[in-house]
PDB file of C-alpha atoms and ligand atoms in Angstrom:
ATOM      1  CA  UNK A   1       0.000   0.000   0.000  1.00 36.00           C
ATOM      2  CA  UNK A   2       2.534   2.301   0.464  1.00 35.00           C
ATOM      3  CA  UNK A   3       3.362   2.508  -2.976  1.00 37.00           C
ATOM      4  CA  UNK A   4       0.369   4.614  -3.402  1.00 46.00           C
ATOM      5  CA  UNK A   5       0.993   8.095  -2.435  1.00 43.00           C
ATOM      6  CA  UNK A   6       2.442  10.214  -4.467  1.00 45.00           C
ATOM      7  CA  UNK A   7       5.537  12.604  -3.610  1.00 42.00           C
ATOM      8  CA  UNK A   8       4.752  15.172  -6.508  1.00 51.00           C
ATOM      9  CA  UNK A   9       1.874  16.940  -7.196  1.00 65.00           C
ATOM     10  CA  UNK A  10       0.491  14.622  -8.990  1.00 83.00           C
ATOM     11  CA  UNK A  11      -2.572  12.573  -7.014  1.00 95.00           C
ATOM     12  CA  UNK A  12      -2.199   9.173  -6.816  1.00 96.00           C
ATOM     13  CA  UNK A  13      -5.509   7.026  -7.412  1.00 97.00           C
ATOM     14  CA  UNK A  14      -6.523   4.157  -5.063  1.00 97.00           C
ATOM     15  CA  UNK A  15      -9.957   2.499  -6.452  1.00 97.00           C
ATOM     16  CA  UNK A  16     -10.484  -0.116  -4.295  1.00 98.00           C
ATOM     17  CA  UNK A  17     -14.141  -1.771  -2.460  1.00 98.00           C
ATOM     18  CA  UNK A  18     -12.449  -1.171   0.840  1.00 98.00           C
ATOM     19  CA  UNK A  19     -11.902   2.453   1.305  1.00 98.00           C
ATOM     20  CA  UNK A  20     -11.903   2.991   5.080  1.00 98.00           C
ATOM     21  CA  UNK A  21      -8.962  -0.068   5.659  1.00 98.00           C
ATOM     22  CA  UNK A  22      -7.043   0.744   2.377  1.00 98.00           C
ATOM     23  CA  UNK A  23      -6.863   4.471   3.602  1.00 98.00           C
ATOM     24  CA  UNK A  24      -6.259   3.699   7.470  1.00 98.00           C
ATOM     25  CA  UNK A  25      -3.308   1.182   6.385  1.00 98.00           C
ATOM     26  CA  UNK A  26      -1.590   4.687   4.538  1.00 98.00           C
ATOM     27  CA  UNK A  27      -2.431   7.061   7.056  1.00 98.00           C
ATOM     28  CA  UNK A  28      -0.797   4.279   9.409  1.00 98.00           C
ATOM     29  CA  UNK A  29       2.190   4.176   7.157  1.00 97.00           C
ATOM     30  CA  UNK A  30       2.595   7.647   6.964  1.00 97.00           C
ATOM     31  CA  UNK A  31       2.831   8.308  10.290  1.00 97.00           C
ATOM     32  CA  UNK A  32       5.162   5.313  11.446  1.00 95.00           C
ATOM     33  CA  UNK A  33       7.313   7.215   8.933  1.00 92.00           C
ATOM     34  CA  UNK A  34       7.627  10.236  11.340  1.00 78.00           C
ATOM     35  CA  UNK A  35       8.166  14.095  10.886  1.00 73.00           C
ATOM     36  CA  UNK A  36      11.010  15.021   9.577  1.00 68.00           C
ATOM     37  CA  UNK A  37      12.830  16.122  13.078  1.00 72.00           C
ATOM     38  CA  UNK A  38      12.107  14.483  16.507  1.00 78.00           C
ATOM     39  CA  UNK A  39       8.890  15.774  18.141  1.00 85.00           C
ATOM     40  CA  UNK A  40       5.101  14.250  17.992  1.00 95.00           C
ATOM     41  CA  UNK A  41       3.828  13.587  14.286  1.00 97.00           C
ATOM     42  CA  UNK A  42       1.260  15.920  13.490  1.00 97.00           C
ATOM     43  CA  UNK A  43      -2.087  14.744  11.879  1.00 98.00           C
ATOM     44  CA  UNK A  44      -5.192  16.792  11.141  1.00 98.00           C
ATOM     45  CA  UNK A  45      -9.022  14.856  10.294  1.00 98.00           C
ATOM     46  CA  UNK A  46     -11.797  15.911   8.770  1.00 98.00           C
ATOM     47  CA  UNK A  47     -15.892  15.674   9.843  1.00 97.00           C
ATOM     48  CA  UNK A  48     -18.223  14.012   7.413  1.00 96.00           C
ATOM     49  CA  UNK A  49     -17.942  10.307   6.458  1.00 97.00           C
ATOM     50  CA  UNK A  50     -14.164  10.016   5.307  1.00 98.00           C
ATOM     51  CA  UNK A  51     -13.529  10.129   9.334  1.00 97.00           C
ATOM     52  CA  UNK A  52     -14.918   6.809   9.684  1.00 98.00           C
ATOM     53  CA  UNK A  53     -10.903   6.091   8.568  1.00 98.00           C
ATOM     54  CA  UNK A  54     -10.103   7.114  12.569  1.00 98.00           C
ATOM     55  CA  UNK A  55     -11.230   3.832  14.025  1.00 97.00           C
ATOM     56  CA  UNK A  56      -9.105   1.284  12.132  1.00 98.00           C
ATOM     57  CA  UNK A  57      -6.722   3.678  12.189  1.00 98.00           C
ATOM     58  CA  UNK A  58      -6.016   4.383  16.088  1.00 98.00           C
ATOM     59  CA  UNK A  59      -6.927   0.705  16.212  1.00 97.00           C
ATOM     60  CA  UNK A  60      -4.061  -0.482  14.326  1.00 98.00           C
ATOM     61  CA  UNK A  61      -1.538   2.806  15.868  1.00 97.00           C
ATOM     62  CA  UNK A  62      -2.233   1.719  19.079  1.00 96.00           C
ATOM     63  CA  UNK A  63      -0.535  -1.519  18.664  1.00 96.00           C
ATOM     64  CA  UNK A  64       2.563  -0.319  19.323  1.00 95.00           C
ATOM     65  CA  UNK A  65       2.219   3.370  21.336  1.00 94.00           C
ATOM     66  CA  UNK A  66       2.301   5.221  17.811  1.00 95.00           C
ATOM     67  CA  UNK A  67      -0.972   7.002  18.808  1.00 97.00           C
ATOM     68  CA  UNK A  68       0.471   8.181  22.034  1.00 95.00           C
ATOM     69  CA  UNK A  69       3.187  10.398  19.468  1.00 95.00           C
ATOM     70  CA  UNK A  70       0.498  11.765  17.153  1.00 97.00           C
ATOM     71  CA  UNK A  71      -0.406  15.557  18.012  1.00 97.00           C
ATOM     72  CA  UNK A  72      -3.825  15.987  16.072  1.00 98.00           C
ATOM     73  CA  UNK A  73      -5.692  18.491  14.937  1.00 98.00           C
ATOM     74  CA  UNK A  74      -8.896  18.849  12.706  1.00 98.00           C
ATOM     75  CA  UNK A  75      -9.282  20.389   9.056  1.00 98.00           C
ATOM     76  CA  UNK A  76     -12.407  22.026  10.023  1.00 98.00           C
ATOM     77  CA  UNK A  77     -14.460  22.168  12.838  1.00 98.00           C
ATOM     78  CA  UNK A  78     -18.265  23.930  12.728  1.00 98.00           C
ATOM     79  CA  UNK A  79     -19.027  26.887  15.413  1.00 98.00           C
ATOM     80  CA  UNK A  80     -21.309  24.804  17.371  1.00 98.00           C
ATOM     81  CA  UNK A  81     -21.153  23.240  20.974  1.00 98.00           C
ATOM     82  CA  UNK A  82     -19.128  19.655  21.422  1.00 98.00           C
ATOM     83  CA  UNK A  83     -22.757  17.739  22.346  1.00 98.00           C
ATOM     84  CA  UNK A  84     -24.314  19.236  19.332  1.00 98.00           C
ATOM     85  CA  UNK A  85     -24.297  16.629  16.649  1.00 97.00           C
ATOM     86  CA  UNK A  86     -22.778  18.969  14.062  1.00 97.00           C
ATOM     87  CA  UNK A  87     -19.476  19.157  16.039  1.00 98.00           C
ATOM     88  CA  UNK A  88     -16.822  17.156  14.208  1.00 98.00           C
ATOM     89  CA  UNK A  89     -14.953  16.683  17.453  1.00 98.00           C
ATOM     90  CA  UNK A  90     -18.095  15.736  19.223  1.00 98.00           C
ATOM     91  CA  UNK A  91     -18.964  13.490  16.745  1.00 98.00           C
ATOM     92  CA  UNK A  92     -16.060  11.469  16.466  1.00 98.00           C
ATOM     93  CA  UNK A  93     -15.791  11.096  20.041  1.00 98.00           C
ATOM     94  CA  UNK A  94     -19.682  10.062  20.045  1.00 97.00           C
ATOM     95  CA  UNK A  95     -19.022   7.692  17.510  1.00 97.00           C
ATOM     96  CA  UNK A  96     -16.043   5.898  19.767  1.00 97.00           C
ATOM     97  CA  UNK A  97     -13.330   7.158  17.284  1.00 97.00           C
ATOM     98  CA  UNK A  98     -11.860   9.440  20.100  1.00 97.00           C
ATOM     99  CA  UNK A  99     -11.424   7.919  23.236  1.00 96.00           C
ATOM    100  CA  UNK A 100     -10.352  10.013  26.318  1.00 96.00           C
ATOM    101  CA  UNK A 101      -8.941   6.563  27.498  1.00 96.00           C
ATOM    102  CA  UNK A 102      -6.495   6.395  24.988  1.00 96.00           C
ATOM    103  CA  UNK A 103      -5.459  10.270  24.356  1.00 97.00           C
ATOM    104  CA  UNK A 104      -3.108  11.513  21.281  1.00 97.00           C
ATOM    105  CA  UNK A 105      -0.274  13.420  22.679  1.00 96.00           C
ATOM    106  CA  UNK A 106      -1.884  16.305  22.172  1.00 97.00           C
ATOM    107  CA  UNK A 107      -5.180  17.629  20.997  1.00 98.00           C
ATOM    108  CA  UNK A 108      -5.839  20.828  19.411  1.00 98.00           C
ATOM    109  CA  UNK A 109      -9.818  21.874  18.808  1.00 98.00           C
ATOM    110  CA  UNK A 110     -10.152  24.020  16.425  1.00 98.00           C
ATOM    111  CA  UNK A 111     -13.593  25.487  18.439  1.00 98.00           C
ATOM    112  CA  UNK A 112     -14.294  25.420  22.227  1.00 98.00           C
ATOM    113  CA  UNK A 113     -17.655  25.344  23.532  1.00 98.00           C
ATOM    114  CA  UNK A 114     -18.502  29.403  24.028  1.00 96.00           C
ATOM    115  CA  UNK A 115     -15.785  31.098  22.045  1.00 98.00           C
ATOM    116  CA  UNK A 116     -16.473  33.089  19.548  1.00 98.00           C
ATOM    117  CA  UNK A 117     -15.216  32.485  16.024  1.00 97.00           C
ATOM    118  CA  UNK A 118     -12.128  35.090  16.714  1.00 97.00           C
ATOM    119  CA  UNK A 119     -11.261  34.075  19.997  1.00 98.00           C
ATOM    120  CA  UNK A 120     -11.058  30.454  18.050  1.00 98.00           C
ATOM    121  CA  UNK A 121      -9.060  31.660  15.132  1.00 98.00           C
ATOM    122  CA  UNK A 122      -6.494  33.621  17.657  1.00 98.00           C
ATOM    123  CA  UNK A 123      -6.378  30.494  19.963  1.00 98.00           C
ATOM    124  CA  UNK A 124      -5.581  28.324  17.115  1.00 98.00           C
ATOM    125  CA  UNK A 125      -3.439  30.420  15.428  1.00 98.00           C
ATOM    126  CA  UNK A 126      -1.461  30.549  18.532  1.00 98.00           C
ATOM    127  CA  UNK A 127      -1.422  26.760  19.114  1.00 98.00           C
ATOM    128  CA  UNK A 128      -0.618  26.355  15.199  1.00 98.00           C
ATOM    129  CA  UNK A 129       2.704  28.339  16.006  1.00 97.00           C
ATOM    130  CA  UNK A 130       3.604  26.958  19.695  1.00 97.00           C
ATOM    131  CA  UNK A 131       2.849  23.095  19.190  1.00 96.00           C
ATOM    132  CA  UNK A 132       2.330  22.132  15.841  1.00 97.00           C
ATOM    133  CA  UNK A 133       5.683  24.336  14.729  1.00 96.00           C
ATOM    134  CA  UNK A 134       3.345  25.536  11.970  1.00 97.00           C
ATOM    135  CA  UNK A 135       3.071  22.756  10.319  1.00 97.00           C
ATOM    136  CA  UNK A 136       1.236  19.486   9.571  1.00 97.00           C
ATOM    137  CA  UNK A 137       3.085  15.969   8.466  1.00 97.00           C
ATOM    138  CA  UNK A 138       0.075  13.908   7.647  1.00 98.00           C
ATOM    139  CA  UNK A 139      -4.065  15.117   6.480  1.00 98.00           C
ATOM    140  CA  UNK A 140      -7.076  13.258   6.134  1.00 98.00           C
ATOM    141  CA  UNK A 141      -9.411  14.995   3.945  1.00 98.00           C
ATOM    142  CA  UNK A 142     -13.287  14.134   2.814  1.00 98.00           C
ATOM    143  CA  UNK A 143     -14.353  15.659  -0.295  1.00 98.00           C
ATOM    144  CA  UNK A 144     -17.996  17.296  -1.280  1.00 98.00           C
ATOM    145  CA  UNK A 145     -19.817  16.713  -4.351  1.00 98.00           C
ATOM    146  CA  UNK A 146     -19.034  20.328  -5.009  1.00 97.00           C
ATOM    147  CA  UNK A 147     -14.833  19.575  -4.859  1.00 98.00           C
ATOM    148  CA  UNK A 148     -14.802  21.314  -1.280  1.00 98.00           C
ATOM    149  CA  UNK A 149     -12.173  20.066   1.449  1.00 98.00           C
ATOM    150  CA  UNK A 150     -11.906  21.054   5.148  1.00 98.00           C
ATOM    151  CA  UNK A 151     -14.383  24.292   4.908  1.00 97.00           C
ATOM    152  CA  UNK A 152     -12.494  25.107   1.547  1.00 97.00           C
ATOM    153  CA  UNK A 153     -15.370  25.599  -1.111  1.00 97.00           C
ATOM    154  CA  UNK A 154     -14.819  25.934  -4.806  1.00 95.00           C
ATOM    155  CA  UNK A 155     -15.687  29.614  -5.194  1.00 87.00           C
ATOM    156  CA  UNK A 156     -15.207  31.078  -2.539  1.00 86.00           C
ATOM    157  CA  UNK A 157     -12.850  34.034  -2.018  1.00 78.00           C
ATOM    158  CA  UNK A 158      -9.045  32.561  -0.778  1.00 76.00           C
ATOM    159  CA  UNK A 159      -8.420  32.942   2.990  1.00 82.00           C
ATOM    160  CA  UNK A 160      -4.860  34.056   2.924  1.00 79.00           C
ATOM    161  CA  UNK A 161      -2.931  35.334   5.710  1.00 79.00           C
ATOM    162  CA  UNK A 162      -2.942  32.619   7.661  1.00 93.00           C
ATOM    163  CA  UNK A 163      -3.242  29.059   8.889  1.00 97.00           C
ATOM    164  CA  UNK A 164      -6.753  28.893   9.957  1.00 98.00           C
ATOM    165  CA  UNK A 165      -9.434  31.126   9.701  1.00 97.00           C
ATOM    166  CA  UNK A 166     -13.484  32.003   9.956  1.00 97.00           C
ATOM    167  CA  UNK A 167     -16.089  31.577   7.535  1.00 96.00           C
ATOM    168  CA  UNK A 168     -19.674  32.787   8.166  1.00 95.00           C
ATOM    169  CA  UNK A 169     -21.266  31.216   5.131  1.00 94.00           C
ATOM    170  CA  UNK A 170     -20.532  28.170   4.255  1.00 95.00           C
ATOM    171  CA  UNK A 171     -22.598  26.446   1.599  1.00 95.00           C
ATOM    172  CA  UNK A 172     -22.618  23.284   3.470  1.00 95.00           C
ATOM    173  CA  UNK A 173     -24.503  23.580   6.395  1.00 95.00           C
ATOM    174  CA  UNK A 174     -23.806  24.880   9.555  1.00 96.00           C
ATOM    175  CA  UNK A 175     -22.631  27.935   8.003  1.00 97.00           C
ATOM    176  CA  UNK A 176     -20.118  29.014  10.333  1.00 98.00           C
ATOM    177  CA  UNK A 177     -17.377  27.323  10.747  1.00 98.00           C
ATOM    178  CA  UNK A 178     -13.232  27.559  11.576  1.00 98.00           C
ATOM    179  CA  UNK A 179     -11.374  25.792   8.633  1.00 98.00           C
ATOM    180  CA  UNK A 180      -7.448  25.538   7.678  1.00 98.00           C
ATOM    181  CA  UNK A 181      -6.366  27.168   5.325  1.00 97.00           C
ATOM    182  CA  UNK A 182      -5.070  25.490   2.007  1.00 96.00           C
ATOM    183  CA  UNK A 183      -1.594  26.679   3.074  1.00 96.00           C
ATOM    184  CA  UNK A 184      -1.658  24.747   6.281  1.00 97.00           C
ATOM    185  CA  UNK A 185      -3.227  21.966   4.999  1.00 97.00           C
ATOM    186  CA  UNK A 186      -0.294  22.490   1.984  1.00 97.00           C
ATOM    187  CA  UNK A 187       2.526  21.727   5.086  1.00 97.00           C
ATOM    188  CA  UNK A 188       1.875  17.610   5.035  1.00 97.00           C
ATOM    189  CA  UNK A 189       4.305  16.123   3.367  1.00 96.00           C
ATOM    190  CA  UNK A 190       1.138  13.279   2.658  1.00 97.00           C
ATOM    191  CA  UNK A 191      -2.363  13.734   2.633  1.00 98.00           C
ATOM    192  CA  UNK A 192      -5.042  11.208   2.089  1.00 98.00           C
ATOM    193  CA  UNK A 193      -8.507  12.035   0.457  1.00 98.00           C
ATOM    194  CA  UNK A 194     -11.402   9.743   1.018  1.00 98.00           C
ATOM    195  CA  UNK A 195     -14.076  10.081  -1.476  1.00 98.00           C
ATOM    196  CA  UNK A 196     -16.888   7.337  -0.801  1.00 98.00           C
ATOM    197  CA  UNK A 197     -19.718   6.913  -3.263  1.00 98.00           C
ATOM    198  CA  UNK A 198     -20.804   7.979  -6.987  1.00 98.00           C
ATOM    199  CA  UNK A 199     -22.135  11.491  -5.638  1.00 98.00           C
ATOM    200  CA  UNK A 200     -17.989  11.994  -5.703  1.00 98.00           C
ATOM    201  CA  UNK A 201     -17.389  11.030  -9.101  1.00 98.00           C
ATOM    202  CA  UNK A 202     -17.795  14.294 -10.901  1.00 98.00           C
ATOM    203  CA  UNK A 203     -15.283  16.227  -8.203  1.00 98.00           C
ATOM    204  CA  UNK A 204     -12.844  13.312  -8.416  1.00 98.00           C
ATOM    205  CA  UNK A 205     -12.466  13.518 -12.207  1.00 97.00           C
ATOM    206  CA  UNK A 206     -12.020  17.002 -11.928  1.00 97.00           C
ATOM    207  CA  UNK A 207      -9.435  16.827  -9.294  1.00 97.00           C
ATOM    208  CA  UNK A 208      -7.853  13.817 -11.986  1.00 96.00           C
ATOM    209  CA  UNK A 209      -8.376  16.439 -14.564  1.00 95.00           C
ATOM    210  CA  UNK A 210      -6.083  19.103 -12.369  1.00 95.00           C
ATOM    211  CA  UNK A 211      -9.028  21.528 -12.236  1.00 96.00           C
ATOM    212  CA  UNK A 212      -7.492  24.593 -10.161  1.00 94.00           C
ATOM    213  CA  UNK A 213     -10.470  26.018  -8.508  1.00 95.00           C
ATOM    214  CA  UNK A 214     -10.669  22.328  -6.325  1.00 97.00           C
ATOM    215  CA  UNK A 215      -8.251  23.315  -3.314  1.00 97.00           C
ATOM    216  CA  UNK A 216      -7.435  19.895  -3.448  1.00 97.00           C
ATOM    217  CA  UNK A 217      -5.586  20.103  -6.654  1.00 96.00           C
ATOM    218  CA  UNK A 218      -1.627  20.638  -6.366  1.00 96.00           C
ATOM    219  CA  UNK A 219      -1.666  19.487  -2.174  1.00 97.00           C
ATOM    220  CA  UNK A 220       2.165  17.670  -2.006  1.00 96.00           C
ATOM    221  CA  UNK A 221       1.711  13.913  -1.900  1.00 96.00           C
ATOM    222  CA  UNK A 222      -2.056  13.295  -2.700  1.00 98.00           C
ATOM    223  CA  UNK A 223      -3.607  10.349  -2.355  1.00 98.00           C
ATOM    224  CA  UNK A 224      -7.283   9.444  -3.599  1.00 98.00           C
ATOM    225  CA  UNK A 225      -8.365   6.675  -2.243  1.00 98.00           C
ATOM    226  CA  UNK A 226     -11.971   5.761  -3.276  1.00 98.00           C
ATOM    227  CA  UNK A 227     -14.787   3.274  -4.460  1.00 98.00           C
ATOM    228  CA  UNK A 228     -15.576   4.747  -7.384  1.00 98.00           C
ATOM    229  CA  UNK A 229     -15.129   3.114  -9.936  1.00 96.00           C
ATOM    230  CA  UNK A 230     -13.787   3.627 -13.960  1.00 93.00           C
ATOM    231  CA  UNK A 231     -12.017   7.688 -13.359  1.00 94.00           C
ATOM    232  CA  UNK A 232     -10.280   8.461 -16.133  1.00 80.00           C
ATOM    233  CA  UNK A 233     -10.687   6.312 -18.276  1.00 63.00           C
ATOM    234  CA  UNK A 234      -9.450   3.744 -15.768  1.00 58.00           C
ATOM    235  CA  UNK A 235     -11.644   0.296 -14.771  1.00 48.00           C
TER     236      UNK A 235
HETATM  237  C1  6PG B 301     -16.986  19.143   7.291  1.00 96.12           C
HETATM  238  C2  6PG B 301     -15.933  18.313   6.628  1.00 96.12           C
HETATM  239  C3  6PG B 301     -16.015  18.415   5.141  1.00 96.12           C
HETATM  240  C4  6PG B 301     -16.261  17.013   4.663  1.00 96.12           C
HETATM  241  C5  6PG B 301     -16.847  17.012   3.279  1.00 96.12           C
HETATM  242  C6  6PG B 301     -17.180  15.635   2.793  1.00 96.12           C
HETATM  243  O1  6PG B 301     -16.792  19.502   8.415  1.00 96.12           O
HETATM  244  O2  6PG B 301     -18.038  19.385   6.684  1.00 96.12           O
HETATM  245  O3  6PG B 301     -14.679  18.357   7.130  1.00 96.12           O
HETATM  246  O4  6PG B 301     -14.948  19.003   4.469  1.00 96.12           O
HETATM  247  O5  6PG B 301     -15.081  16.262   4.693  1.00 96.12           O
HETATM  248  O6  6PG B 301     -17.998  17.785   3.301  1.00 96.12           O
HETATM  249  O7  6PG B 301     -18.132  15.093   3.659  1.00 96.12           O
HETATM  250  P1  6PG B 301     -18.722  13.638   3.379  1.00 96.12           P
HETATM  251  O8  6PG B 301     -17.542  12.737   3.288  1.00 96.12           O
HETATM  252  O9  6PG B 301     -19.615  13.352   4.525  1.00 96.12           O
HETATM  253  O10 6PG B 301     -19.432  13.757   2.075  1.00 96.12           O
END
């Protein structure tokens, strides 16, 4: 598997009918590869259904105390309370994908329960620089039928200035919401895009295709990893 990710700009295709393993088993790779210097290996996850990745992931990292070196972060994160069932954190620790049993080494929420959206960009920000040395190693992205990643939609005017920022209208529902920027998410040296189901297939051709308005287009050491089936040209 971990012939599949690609160390050039060019994505790397994984069709396969068993998404969730296939991707955990390169995320897993990945990060048993390490950052570059000594220091925890940093790894940011999106909501949505490509998260699903987390459990046979921290399953299989577990094994052997990896997990307990991984500082993580999230993509995106929507401005709503951790019980509300929009929260991506909330929902992946509802879910049993998050255990506070078995803790990364560190956790960084990209919105706290009663902040407002700049108090959470500032308190990220700050994190971003302090304990992630401003930079990721390893992403896990979703996609939406629209070519969107994180909070990153197709469109929309470029958050510069910045690794994370505020958006107050996002087409996907709940419309605010704290995202990375595609410079942060631009750090990993290899990032991982689940794309489950045929609702995809018109974004992933277009990402195939090199399509520059998908922010997922150009990220350093893409890998697609989906079910879909015949991209391309390709069975
Ligand atoms: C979010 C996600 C978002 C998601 C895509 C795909 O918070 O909304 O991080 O970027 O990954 O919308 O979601 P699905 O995989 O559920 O289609």
């Amino acid at each position: 598997m971990a012939d599949a990710v690609s160390t050039d700009a060019a994505p790397t295709l994984k069709v396969t009918a068993s998404p969730i393993s296939d991707a955990a088993r390169l995320l897993a790779d990945a990060i048993r590869a390490g950052p570059p210097t000594t220091g925890p290996v940093r790894l940011a996850i999106p909501g949505g259904s490509a998260v699903k990745v987390l459990g046979p992931l921290r399953e299989d990292l577990g094994t052997d105390g990896t997990w307990s070196r991984v500082a993580l972060t999230w993509v995106d994160e929507r401005c709503v309370p951790f019980a509300d069932p929009d929260s991506n954190r909330g929902a992946a620790y509802q879910g049993g994908l998050l255990d506070d049993a078995a803790p990364p080494a560190l956790e960084l929420p990209l919105y706290d329960d009663g902040e407002s959206p700049a108090e959470a960009v500032a308190r990220v920000q700050a994190a971003w620089s302090t304990s992630f040395g401003a930079a990721l190693d390893v992403v896990l992205l979703g996609m939406g039928e629209d070519g969107h990643i994180a909070s990153l939609f197709p469109g929309a005017a470029a958050l510069r200035g910045g690794a994370v920022a505020a958006i107050d209208d996002s087409p996907k529902p709940p419309p605010r919401r704290i995202t990375l920027t595609r410079e942060a998410l631009a750090t990993a040296r290899t990032t991982v895009l689940v794309a489950l189901g045929e609702g995809k297939r018109d974004a992933l051709e277009r990402v195939l295709a090199g399509d520059e308005t998908l922010p997922a287009v150009g990220l350093p050491g893409l890998c697609i990893v989906t079910d879909v089936n015949g991209l391309g040209g390709r069975r």
